Short mmCIF file of C-alpha atoms and ligand atoms in Angstrom, two decimals:
data_model
loop_
_atom_site.label_atom_id
_atom_site.label_comp_id
_atom_site.label_asym_id
_atom_site.label_seq_id
_atom_site.Cartn_x
_atom_site.Cartn_y
_atom_site.Cartn_z
CA MET R 13 -251.79 31.44 -17.13
CA SER R 14 -250.48 32.97 -13.96
CA ALA R 15 -251.87 30.18 -11.81
CA ASN R 16 -248.84 27.97 -12.35
CA ARG R 17 -246.37 30.82 -12.72
CA GLU R 18 -243.72 30.73 -10.04
CA HIS R 19 -243.79 33.41 -7.35
CA PHE R 20 -241.58 34.68 -4.56
CA SER R 21 -242.76 33.31 -1.24
CA SER R 22 -242.98 36.68 0.44
CA ARG R 23 -242.49 40.39 0.05
CA LEU R 24 -239.18 40.07 1.87
CA GLY R 25 -238.00 37.48 -0.64
CA PHE R 26 -238.83 39.85 -3.48
CA ILE R 27 -237.14 42.82 -1.83
CA LEU R 28 -233.99 40.86 -1.05
CA ALA R 29 -233.80 39.49 -4.57
CA ALA R 30 -234.35 42.92 -6.14
CA ALA R 31 -231.88 44.53 -3.75
CA GLY R 32 -229.47 41.69 -4.57
CA SER R 33 -229.75 42.67 -8.20
CA ALA R 34 -229.25 46.34 -7.44
CA VAL R 35 -226.32 45.94 -5.08
CA GLY R 36 -223.34 45.11 -7.25
CA ILE R 37 -219.87 46.10 -8.25
CA GLY R 38 -221.23 49.57 -9.08
CA ASN R 39 -222.13 50.17 -5.46
CA LEU R 40 -219.07 48.74 -3.83
CA VAL R 41 -216.41 50.37 -5.93
CA GLY R 42 -217.85 52.65 -8.62
CA PHE R 43 -219.93 54.76 -6.27
CA PRO R 44 -217.29 55.59 -3.63
CA VAL R 45 -214.79 56.59 -6.30
CA SER R 46 -217.23 58.83 -8.21
CA ALA R 47 -218.44 60.42 -5.00
CA THR R 48 -214.93 61.26 -3.89
CA LYS R 49 -213.82 62.68 -7.19
CA ASN R 50 -216.95 64.67 -7.78
CA GLY R 51 -217.45 66.76 -4.71
CA GLY R 52 -218.01 64.33 -1.80
CA GLY R 53 -221.12 65.33 0.11
CA ALA R 54 -222.28 67.44 -2.83
CA PHE R 55 -222.31 64.33 -5.03
CA LEU R 56 -224.03 62.30 -2.30
CA LEU R 57 -226.78 64.89 -2.12
CA VAL R 58 -227.31 65.08 -5.87
CA TYR R 59 -227.25 61.29 -6.12
CA ALA R 60 -229.88 60.95 -3.39
CA LEU R 61 -232.10 63.49 -5.14
CA PHE R 62 -231.76 61.63 -8.44
CA VAL R 63 -232.62 58.31 -6.83
CA ALA R 64 -235.69 59.71 -5.10
CA PHE R 65 -237.06 61.96 -7.83
CA ILE R 66 -235.99 60.37 -11.11
CA CYS R 67 -235.10 56.72 -10.58
CA LEU R 68 -237.82 55.75 -8.13
CA PRO R 69 -240.74 56.61 -10.43
CA VAL R 70 -239.10 54.65 -13.27
CA MET R 71 -238.56 51.72 -10.92
CA MET R 72 -242.21 51.76 -9.88
CA ALA R 73 -243.30 51.90 -13.51
CA GLU R 74 -241.14 48.89 -14.43
CA MET R 75 -242.44 46.91 -11.48
CA ALA R 76 -246.04 47.82 -12.23
CA MET R 77 -245.69 46.64 -15.83
CA GLY R 78 -244.18 43.32 -14.77
CA ARG R 79 -246.68 42.56 -12.08
CA LYS R 80 -249.67 43.53 -14.16
CA ALA R 81 -248.60 41.44 -17.12
CA GLN R 82 -247.20 38.51 -15.11
CA LYS R 83 -244.80 38.07 -18.00
CA ASP R 84 -241.18 38.49 -19.05
CA PRO R 85 -240.45 42.02 -20.43
CA TYR R 86 -241.10 41.07 -24.05
CA GLY R 87 -244.40 39.50 -23.07
CA ALA R 88 -245.20 42.45 -20.81
CA TYR R 89 -244.93 45.01 -23.61
CA LYS R 90 -246.94 42.71 -25.82
CA THR R 91 -249.72 41.98 -23.35
CA LEU R 92 -250.06 45.52 -22.06
CA SER R 93 -250.08 47.03 -25.56
CA ASP R 94 -252.61 44.50 -26.87
CA SER R 95 -249.99 43.07 -29.24
CA ASP R 96 -249.29 46.46 -30.77
CA LYS R 97 -246.37 45.84 -33.16
CA LYS R 98 -244.97 49.32 -32.51
CA TRP R 99 -243.97 48.28 -29.03
CA SER R 100 -242.42 44.94 -29.82
CA PHE R 101 -239.09 46.67 -30.46
CA ALA R 102 -239.10 48.00 -26.90
CA GLY R 103 -239.88 44.49 -25.66
CA MET R 104 -237.07 42.99 -27.69
CA LEU R 105 -234.56 45.54 -26.44
CA ALA R 106 -235.67 44.91 -22.88
CA VAL R 107 -234.59 41.28 -23.30
CA LEU R 108 -231.53 41.81 -25.49
CA THR R 109 -230.03 44.45 -23.16
CA PRO R 110 -229.75 42.21 -20.09
CA PHE R 111 -228.39 39.42 -22.26
CA MET R 112 -225.57 41.65 -23.50
CA ILE R 113 -224.91 43.30 -20.14
CA ALA R 114 -224.66 39.80 -18.67
CA VAL R 115 -221.71 39.23 -20.97
CA PHE R 116 -219.66 42.16 -19.78
CA TYR R 117 -220.68 41.71 -16.15
CA MET R 118 -219.69 38.05 -16.37
CA VAL R 119 -216.21 38.98 -17.58
CA ILE R 120 -215.64 41.21 -14.54
CA THR R 121 -217.22 38.74 -12.11
CA VAL R 122 -214.85 36.05 -13.39
CA TRP R 123 -211.86 38.29 -12.62
CA ILE R 124 -213.22 38.93 -9.13
CA PHE R 125 -213.61 35.23 -8.60
CA GLY R 126 -210.03 34.76 -9.81
CA TYR R 127 -208.75 37.32 -7.31
CA LEU R 128 -210.82 35.71 -4.57
CA ALA R 129 -209.27 32.34 -5.34
CA GLN R 130 -205.77 33.82 -5.43
CA THR R 131 -206.17 35.54 -2.05
CA ALA R 132 -207.43 32.22 -0.67
CA MET R 133 -204.23 30.60 -1.97
CA GLY R 134 -202.13 33.20 -0.15
CA ASN R 135 -201.04 35.10 -3.26
CA LEU R 136 -201.91 38.60 -2.12
CA ASP R 137 -198.34 39.79 -2.70
CA ALA R 138 -198.57 38.77 -6.34
CA LEU R 139 -201.90 40.57 -6.78
CA ALA R 140 -200.38 43.76 -5.42
CA ASP R 141 -197.87 43.88 -8.26
CA PRO R 142 -199.23 46.47 -10.73
CA ALA R 143 -198.30 44.26 -13.69
CA HIS R 144 -200.27 41.30 -12.38
CA PHE R 145 -203.73 42.27 -13.59
CA GLY R 146 -202.69 42.60 -17.22
CA GLU R 147 -201.05 39.19 -17.07
CA PHE R 148 -203.88 37.52 -15.19
CA ILE R 149 -206.61 38.48 -17.66
CA ASN R 150 -204.63 36.94 -20.48
CA GLN R 151 -203.94 33.62 -18.82
CA SER R 152 -205.83 30.49 -19.70
CA SER R 153 -206.82 30.07 -16.03
CA VAL R 154 -209.54 32.72 -16.55
CA PHE R 155 -211.47 30.15 -18.57
CA TRP R 156 -211.51 27.77 -15.62
CA TYR R 157 -212.73 30.54 -13.35
CA MET R 158 -215.36 31.35 -15.97
CA LEU R 159 -216.56 27.77 -15.95
CA LEU R 160 -216.89 27.80 -12.16
CA VAL R 161 -218.77 31.12 -12.07
CA GLY R 162 -221.06 29.84 -14.83
CA ILE R 163 -221.78 26.70 -12.81
CA ILE R 164 -222.55 28.69 -9.63
CA VAL R 165 -224.92 31.07 -11.43
CA ASN R 166 -226.70 28.24 -13.21
CA LEU R 167 -227.04 26.17 -10.05
CA ILE R 168 -228.92 29.09 -8.51
CA LEU R 169 -231.05 29.77 -11.58
CA VAL R 170 -232.02 26.17 -12.18
CA GLY R 171 -233.70 26.18 -8.76
CA GLY R 172 -236.23 28.67 -10.11
CA VAL R 173 -237.75 31.67 -8.40
CA LYS R 174 -238.38 30.40 -4.89
CA GLN R 175 -235.83 27.64 -4.48
CA GLY R 176 -233.11 29.33 -6.50
CA ILE R 177 -233.19 33.12 -6.73
CA GLU R 178 -235.00 33.78 -3.47
CA LYS R 179 -233.02 31.27 -1.43
CA ALA R 180 -229.71 32.56 -2.73
CA ALA R 181 -230.70 36.17 -2.00
CA LYS R 182 -231.82 35.25 1.52
CA PHE R 183 -228.39 33.86 2.24
CA LEU R 184 -226.15 36.14 0.19
CA MET R 185 -227.66 39.51 1.06
CA PRO R 186 -227.43 39.23 4.86
CA ALA R 187 -223.96 37.70 4.46
CA LEU R 188 -222.94 40.62 2.27
CA PHE R 189 -224.17 43.06 4.88
CA VAL R 190 -222.23 41.37 7.66
CA LEU R 191 -219.02 41.30 5.59
CA LEU R 192 -219.44 44.94 4.65
CA ILE R 193 -220.05 46.14 8.19
CA GLY R 194 -217.14 44.02 9.44
CA LEU R 195 -214.78 45.56 6.89
CA VAL R 196 -215.97 49.10 7.59
CA ALA R 197 -215.51 48.60 11.33
CA TYR R 198 -211.96 47.37 10.76
CA VAL R 199 -210.98 50.02 8.22
CA LEU R 200 -212.20 52.83 10.46
CA THR R 201 -209.63 51.80 13.08
CA LEU R 202 -206.72 52.41 10.67
CA ASP R 203 -204.52 55.50 11.04
CA ASN R 204 -205.82 58.46 9.11
CA ALA R 205 -209.14 56.79 8.42
CA MET R 206 -211.00 59.92 9.43
CA ALA R 207 -209.25 61.99 6.75
CA GLY R 208 -210.84 59.65 4.20
CA VAL R 209 -214.26 59.92 5.80
CA ARG R 210 -213.99 63.68 5.81
CA TYR R 211 -213.02 63.79 2.18
CA TYR R 212 -215.94 61.53 1.35
CA VAL R 213 -218.72 63.40 3.10
CA ILE R 214 -217.73 67.08 3.15
CA PRO R 215 -219.53 68.79 0.28
CA ASP R 216 -217.57 70.65 -2.37
CA PHE R 217 -220.07 72.21 -4.72
CA SER R 218 -217.39 73.69 -6.96
CA LYS R 219 -216.94 70.27 -8.61
CA MET R 220 -220.52 70.18 -9.87
CA ASN R 221 -221.03 70.57 -13.59
CA ALA R 222 -223.18 69.07 -16.32
CA SER R 223 -220.98 66.06 -16.86
CA VAL R 224 -220.87 65.22 -13.15
CA LEU R 225 -224.66 65.45 -13.04
CA ASN R 226 -224.94 63.22 -16.11
CA GLY R 227 -222.51 60.73 -14.56
CA ALA R 228 -224.40 60.70 -11.26
CA LEU R 229 -227.67 59.95 -12.97
CA SER R 230 -226.21 57.19 -15.14
CA GLN R 231 -224.60 55.70 -12.07
CA ALA R 232 -227.87 55.77 -10.14
CA PHE R 233 -229.75 54.25 -13.06
CA PHE R 234 -227.32 51.38 -13.46
CA SER R 235 -226.98 50.86 -9.75
CA LEU R 236 -230.73 50.44 -9.31
CA SER R 237 -230.82 47.89 -12.18
CA LEU R 238 -233.17 50.08 -14.21
CA GLY R 239 -233.67 49.72 -17.95
CA MET R 240 -232.61 46.07 -17.93
CA GLY R 241 -236.00 44.38 -17.65
CA ILE R 242 -234.89 42.92 -14.33
CA LEU R 243 -237.36 44.67 -12.09
CA MET R 244 -240.14 43.95 -14.56
CA THR R 245 -239.27 40.27 -14.46
CA TYR R 246 -238.87 40.07 -10.69
CA ALA R 247 -242.11 42.01 -10.14
CA SER R 248 -243.90 39.53 -12.37
CA TYR R 249 -243.13 37.00 -9.64
CA ILE R 250 -245.06 38.81 -6.92
CA SER R 251 -248.73 38.71 -6.10
CA LYS R 252 -251.31 41.44 -6.22
CA LYS R 253 -251.39 41.61 -2.44
CA GLU R 254 -247.87 42.98 -2.24
CA ASP R 255 -247.07 46.66 -2.06
CA ILE R 256 -244.87 47.64 -5.03
CA VAL R 257 -244.59 51.26 -3.99
CA GLY R 258 -243.18 50.36 -0.59
CA GLY R 259 -241.07 47.59 -2.11
CA ALA R 260 -239.49 49.96 -4.63
CA LYS R 261 -238.66 52.44 -1.88
CA MET R 262 -237.02 49.69 0.18
CA VAL R 263 -234.93 48.50 -2.76
CA ALA R 264 -233.78 52.03 -3.61
CA LEU R 265 -232.97 52.76 0.02
CA THR R 266 -231.02 49.53 0.53
CA ASP R 267 -229.06 50.03 -2.66
CA SER R 268 -228.15 53.62 -1.82
CA LEU R 269 -227.29 52.75 1.76
CA VAL R 270 -224.92 49.98 0.68
CA ALA R 271 -223.29 52.36 -1.81
CA PHE R 272 -222.85 54.98 0.90
CA ILE R 273 -221.45 52.49 3.42
CA ALA R 274 -219.06 51.12 0.79
CA GLY R 275 -217.52 54.60 0.69
CA LEU R 276 -216.83 54.31 4.40
CA MET R 277 -214.84 51.18 3.59
CA VAL R 278 -212.94 52.29 0.49
CA LEU R 279 -212.01 55.89 1.29
CA PRO R 280 -210.53 55.43 4.77
CA ALA R 281 -208.47 52.53 3.40
CA ILE R 282 -207.10 54.72 0.62
CA PHE R 283 -206.26 57.61 2.92
CA SER R 284 -204.70 55.37 5.49
CA PHE R 285 -202.47 53.85 2.83
CA ASN R 286 -201.48 57.26 1.51
CA PRO R 287 -202.48 60.22 3.69
CA ALA R 288 -201.42 62.63 0.96
CA THR R 289 -203.90 61.10 -1.50
CA ASN R 290 -205.21 63.52 -4.03
CA PRO R 291 -208.66 62.17 -4.94
CA ASP R 292 -208.48 63.76 -8.36
CA GLU R 293 -205.79 61.23 -9.13
CA LEU R 294 -207.78 58.20 -8.05
CA SER R 295 -208.04 55.74 -10.87
CA GLU R 296 -210.56 56.48 -13.58
CA SER R 297 -212.33 53.16 -13.72
CA SER R 298 -213.76 50.82 -11.12
CA VAL R 299 -211.88 48.03 -12.82
CA SER R 300 -208.41 49.43 -12.19
CA MET R 301 -209.54 50.45 -8.73
CA ILE R 302 -210.52 46.91 -7.73
CA PHE R 303 -207.80 44.99 -9.49
CA VAL R 304 -204.79 47.25 -9.36
CA TYR R 305 -205.09 49.89 -6.66
CA LEU R 306 -206.95 48.10 -3.87
CA PRO R 307 -204.72 44.99 -3.80
CA LYS R 308 -201.76 47.28 -3.09
CA ILE R 309 -203.64 48.87 -0.21
CA LEU R 310 -204.75 45.49 1.10
CA LEU R 311 -201.17 44.25 1.08
CA ALA R 312 -200.03 47.36 2.95
CA ILE R 313 -202.30 46.36 5.82
CA GLN R 314 -199.72 43.69 6.63
CA SER R 315 -197.72 46.27 8.55
CA ASP R 316 -200.68 46.40 10.91
CA ILE R 317 -201.85 42.78 11.18
CA GLY R 318 -199.27 40.70 9.34
CA TYR R 319 -199.44 38.97 5.97
CA THR R 320 -202.02 36.39 6.98
CA GLY R 321 -204.20 39.07 8.53
CA ALA R 322 -203.97 41.21 5.39
CA SER R 323 -204.77 38.17 3.24
CA ILE R 324 -207.87 37.50 5.31
CA VAL R 325 -209.05 41.11 4.92
CA ALA R 326 -208.43 40.87 1.16
CA PHE R 327 -210.29 37.57 0.99
CA VAL R 328 -213.27 39.07 2.82
CA PHE R 329 -213.24 42.06 0.46
CA PHE R 330 -213.27 39.95 -2.69
CA LEU R 331 -215.87 37.61 -1.21
CA LEU R 332 -218.08 40.62 -0.52
CA VAL R 333 -217.75 41.90 -4.08
CA PHE R 334 -218.26 38.38 -5.43
CA PHE R 335 -221.51 37.88 -3.48
CA ALA R 336 -222.75 41.24 -4.74
CA ALA R 337 -221.85 40.35 -8.32
CA ILE R 338 -223.46 36.90 -8.21
CA THR R 339 -226.89 38.15 -7.14
CA SER R 340 -226.71 40.75 -9.93
CA LEU R 341 -225.68 38.19 -12.53
CA VAL R 342 -228.47 35.87 -11.48
CA SER R 343 -231.03 38.64 -11.87
CA ILE R 344 -229.82 39.66 -15.27
CA ILE R 345 -229.75 36.16 -16.73
CA GLU R 346 -233.21 35.48 -15.34
CA VAL R 347 -234.62 38.02 -17.83
CA PRO R 348 -233.73 36.16 -21.06
CA THR R 349 -234.41 32.89 -19.22
CA ALA R 350 -237.98 33.97 -18.45
CA ALA R 351 -238.37 35.28 -21.99
CA LEU R 352 -237.28 31.98 -23.55
CA MET R 353 -239.50 29.99 -21.20
CA GLU R 354 -242.56 32.08 -21.85
CA GLU R 355 -242.19 33.13 -25.44
CA LYS R 356 -240.68 29.92 -26.81
CA ASN R 357 -242.27 27.51 -24.38
CA VAL R 358 -239.09 25.78 -23.36
CA SER R 359 -238.34 24.42 -19.90
CA ARG R 360 -236.20 26.38 -17.45
CA LYS R 361 -233.38 23.87 -17.88
CA ALA R 362 -233.44 24.10 -21.65
CA ALA R 363 -233.54 27.91 -21.50
CA LEU R 364 -230.53 27.94 -19.21
CA ILE R 365 -228.59 25.58 -21.45
CA ILE R 366 -229.31 27.71 -24.51
CA LEU R 367 -228.27 30.86 -22.66
CA ALA R 368 -225.18 29.27 -21.17
CA GLY R 369 -224.11 28.45 -24.72
CA ALA R 370 -224.92 31.87 -26.14
CA THR R 371 -223.57 34.00 -23.29
CA GLY R 372 -220.69 31.55 -22.90
CA ILE R 373 -219.48 32.08 -26.46
CA LEU R 374 -219.77 35.86 -26.24
CA THR R 375 -218.11 35.93 -22.82
CA ILE R 376 -215.22 33.83 -24.10
CA LEU R 377 -214.81 36.14 -27.09
CA SER R 378 -214.96 39.24 -24.86
CA THR R 379 -212.43 37.72 -22.49
CA MET R 380 -210.12 37.16 -25.42
CA SER R 381 -210.44 40.81 -26.46
CA PHE R 382 -207.89 42.11 -23.95
CA GLY R 383 -204.89 41.05 -25.98
CA MET R 384 -205.25 37.29 -26.43
CA VAL R 385 -206.65 37.59 -29.95
CA ASP R 386 -205.83 40.57 -32.13
CA TRP R 387 -209.00 40.98 -34.17
CA LEU R 388 -211.11 40.86 -31.02
CA THR R 389 -208.82 43.34 -29.29
CA GLN R 390 -208.97 45.76 -32.22
CA PHE R 391 -212.50 44.89 -33.11
CA ILE R 392 -213.85 48.18 -34.35
CA ASN R 393 -213.08 51.88 -34.64
CA TYR R 394 -215.36 54.62 -33.41
CA GLY R 395 -215.18 57.84 -31.46
CA GLY R 396 -211.66 58.27 -32.81
CA ALA R 397 -210.19 55.13 -31.24
CA SER R 398 -209.79 51.44 -31.79
CA LYS R 399 -212.09 49.43 -29.50
CA SER R 400 -212.21 45.84 -28.36
CA LEU R 401 -215.27 43.63 -28.45
CA PHE R 402 -215.63 44.16 -24.70
CA ASP R 403 -215.53 47.95 -25.14
CA LEU R 404 -218.19 47.75 -27.81
CA VAL R 405 -220.58 45.71 -25.67
CA TYR R 406 -219.95 48.02 -22.73
CA ASP R 407 -220.34 51.28 -24.65
CA VAL R 408 -223.46 50.22 -26.50
CA PHE R 409 -225.39 48.42 -23.84
CA TYR R 410 -224.27 49.86 -20.57
CA ASP R 411 -223.78 53.45 -21.54
CA THR R 412 -226.23 54.01 -24.34
CA ILE R 413 -229.14 51.63 -24.36
CA LEU R 414 -229.99 51.80 -20.64
CA PRO R 415 -231.34 55.37 -20.72
CA LEU R 416 -233.15 54.53 -23.97
CA ASN R 417 -234.89 51.59 -22.31
CA GLY R 418 -235.81 53.84 -19.39
CA LEU R 419 -237.23 56.38 -21.80
CA MET R 420 -239.37 53.72 -23.46
CA VAL R 421 -240.73 52.59 -20.12
CA CYS R 422 -241.85 56.17 -19.35
CA LEU R 423 -243.43 56.70 -22.75
CA PHE R 424 -245.09 53.32 -22.66
CA VAL R 425 -246.73 53.55 -19.25
CA ILE R 426 -247.93 57.10 -19.73
CA TYR R 427 -248.96 57.25 -23.37
CA ARG R 428 -249.79 53.68 -24.29
CA TRP R 429 -250.76 51.89 -21.13
CA LYS R 430 -252.07 55.14 -19.55
CA LYS R 431 -251.77 56.72 -16.13
CA VAL R 432 -255.04 55.31 -14.78
CA ARG R 433 -253.83 51.76 -15.28
CA LEU R 434 -250.46 52.53 -13.79
CA SER R 435 -252.15 54.04 -10.74
CA GLU R 436 -254.54 51.15 -10.49
CA GLU R 437 -251.68 48.65 -10.50
CA LEU R 438 -249.55 50.58 -8.03
CA SER R 439 -252.44 50.96 -5.63
CA GLN R 440 -252.91 47.18 -5.43
CA GLY R 441 -251.42 46.27 -2.08
CA CYS R 442 -250.66 49.90 -1.30
CA GLU R 443 -253.65 51.40 0.41
CA GLY R 444 -254.00 55.14 0.12
CA TYR R 445 -251.87 55.33 -3.03
CA GLU R 446 -254.62 56.79 -5.14
CA GLY R 447 -254.83 60.53 -4.49
CA SER R 448 -251.54 60.56 -2.56
CA PHE R 449 -248.64 62.89 -3.20
CA THR R 450 -246.59 59.93 -4.44
CA GLU R 451 -249.19 59.12 -7.09
CA LYS R 452 -249.38 62.70 -8.29
CA TYR R 453 -245.61 62.96 -8.40
CA VAL R 454 -245.09 59.64 -10.21
CA ASN R 455 -247.65 60.50 -12.88
CA PHE R 456 -246.42 64.03 -13.31
CA SER R 457 -242.71 63.23 -13.45
CA LEU R 458 -243.04 60.24 -15.77
CA SER R 459 -245.10 62.23 -18.22
CA THR R 460 -242.93 65.34 -18.22
CA PHE R 461 -239.33 65.83 -17.23
CA ILE R 462 -238.06 62.27 -16.66
CA PRO R 463 -238.39 61.23 -20.31
CA VAL R 464 -236.80 64.54 -21.34
CA VAL R 465 -233.84 63.99 -19.03
CA LEU R 466 -233.38 60.41 -20.26
CA LEU R 467 -233.56 61.53 -23.86
CA ILE R 468 -230.88 64.17 -23.25
CA ILE R 469 -228.61 61.58 -21.64
CA PHE R 470 -229.16 59.17 -24.50
CA VAL R 471 -228.43 61.73 -27.22
CA ASN R 472 -225.47 63.15 -25.34
CA THR R 473 -223.93 59.69 -24.85
CA VAL R 474 -224.37 58.76 -28.49
CA ALA R 475 -222.81 62.05 -29.57
CA THR R 476 -219.82 61.85 -27.25
CA LYS R 477 -219.12 58.11 -27.46
CA PHE R 478 -219.58 57.34 -31.08
CA PHE R 479 -218.80 60.49 -33.02
N1 LIG I 506 -226.81 47.20 -10.04
C1 LIG I 506 -225.63 46.51 -10.39
C2 LIG I 506 -224.41 47.22 -9.86
O1 LIG I 506 -224.53 48.25 -9.25
C3 LIG I 506 -225.55 46.45 -11.84
C4 LIG I 506 -226.12 45.27 -12.45
C5 LIG I 506 -227.26 44.69 -12.03
C6 LIG I 506 -225.44 44.73 -13.44
C7 LIG I 506 -227.70 43.59 -12.61
C8 LIG I 506 -225.86 43.62 -14.00
C9 LIG I 506 -226.99 43.05 -13.57
O2 LIG I 506 -223.30 46.74 -10.04
#
């Protein structure tokens, strides 16, 4: 079975692809804003602790399941539970979740691509108008951008694991790093940049409370691409010789480092634009941050380097975010692709065509739920408000189901698959794992407090979002 299964060509290819999945819009914009609003260095510290002590064990568990089973997530739950029906629900959710998250992530990626194209056409001044975003997302041109993004993603995926996903990651990830470092180096030369850096890193523990902690953990979970079946799928494409434990640590470190560095790009820019910035007033969502606030700042740079210079900086910024988003989209669509190929025995091409149709329809409907079509815009009522189709997909799958999927991974590996098998799989390629502190910690944490924490987050989100 696994003899003709595709594999990454090397450990580096796997790490870059997994890091490509993890590094996304969440890192580049969401993280810096949350960190600044929630206590700077204090948030950074808490986030780092969550990554190391809660997310990393879950990541290792997901990877171990995927590599052991050499299957898509649905097949992995099935194989590892000896076709126990009780677990097929977990397997189904692990495939449905990425499918639905792909829809909302696609919508945002299309907007980013639209802004990239508009900066390339020299329209930065139009983007900086606060009314522009609302108009742009309701124009028919978004459908053309959607078509182009869909083509790019599918061109990568049709190449398969080695020639598609791995090749794209090997180009896009280093490019992303260069663009990021270039932007940070430039932004740090702006007036008042250091005020932004200070605000970002100096700890303020008075901001810490239960909801900040909850937010930090959800952010870390999403940022590391956990609970989406992605790491299970990617790990099913690596061989037994490779070290999953080390690989997981590398992915978590790269993801967190990029998030941290992104703060050194965003915050100094904000403070240089407005030295009297009060971070509490920074925009609530990453979306308004990227599409409304940052274009204004980018345009303001023209007083420093002229309009063309500012347009180039803006172009580089949107290109950076676009590269990050593409590698994430690829990873998330690969999950249902692998599931269709393996569970329904269709070819990769056929799977991609089916998914392009299915995600395409839902993405078009979601895109029309920002005002173009009334019943999609006022799709449903819950939590005391009227919500659009996009809101619904976002609230259910991003906010609620992710911790639930994480919880099921913990319960599955510990109580169904059992610790000995987990340890055995993780020690393949990682000499000295058995008996190590890491092993003891992973087994202990996954069987005790991590599932409890994830359950609390799940229940709390359901209670606050939907009731
Ligand atoms: N980790 C991504 C981010 O931080 C999130 C993501 C990954 C979303 C994969 C979709 C698919 O933005």
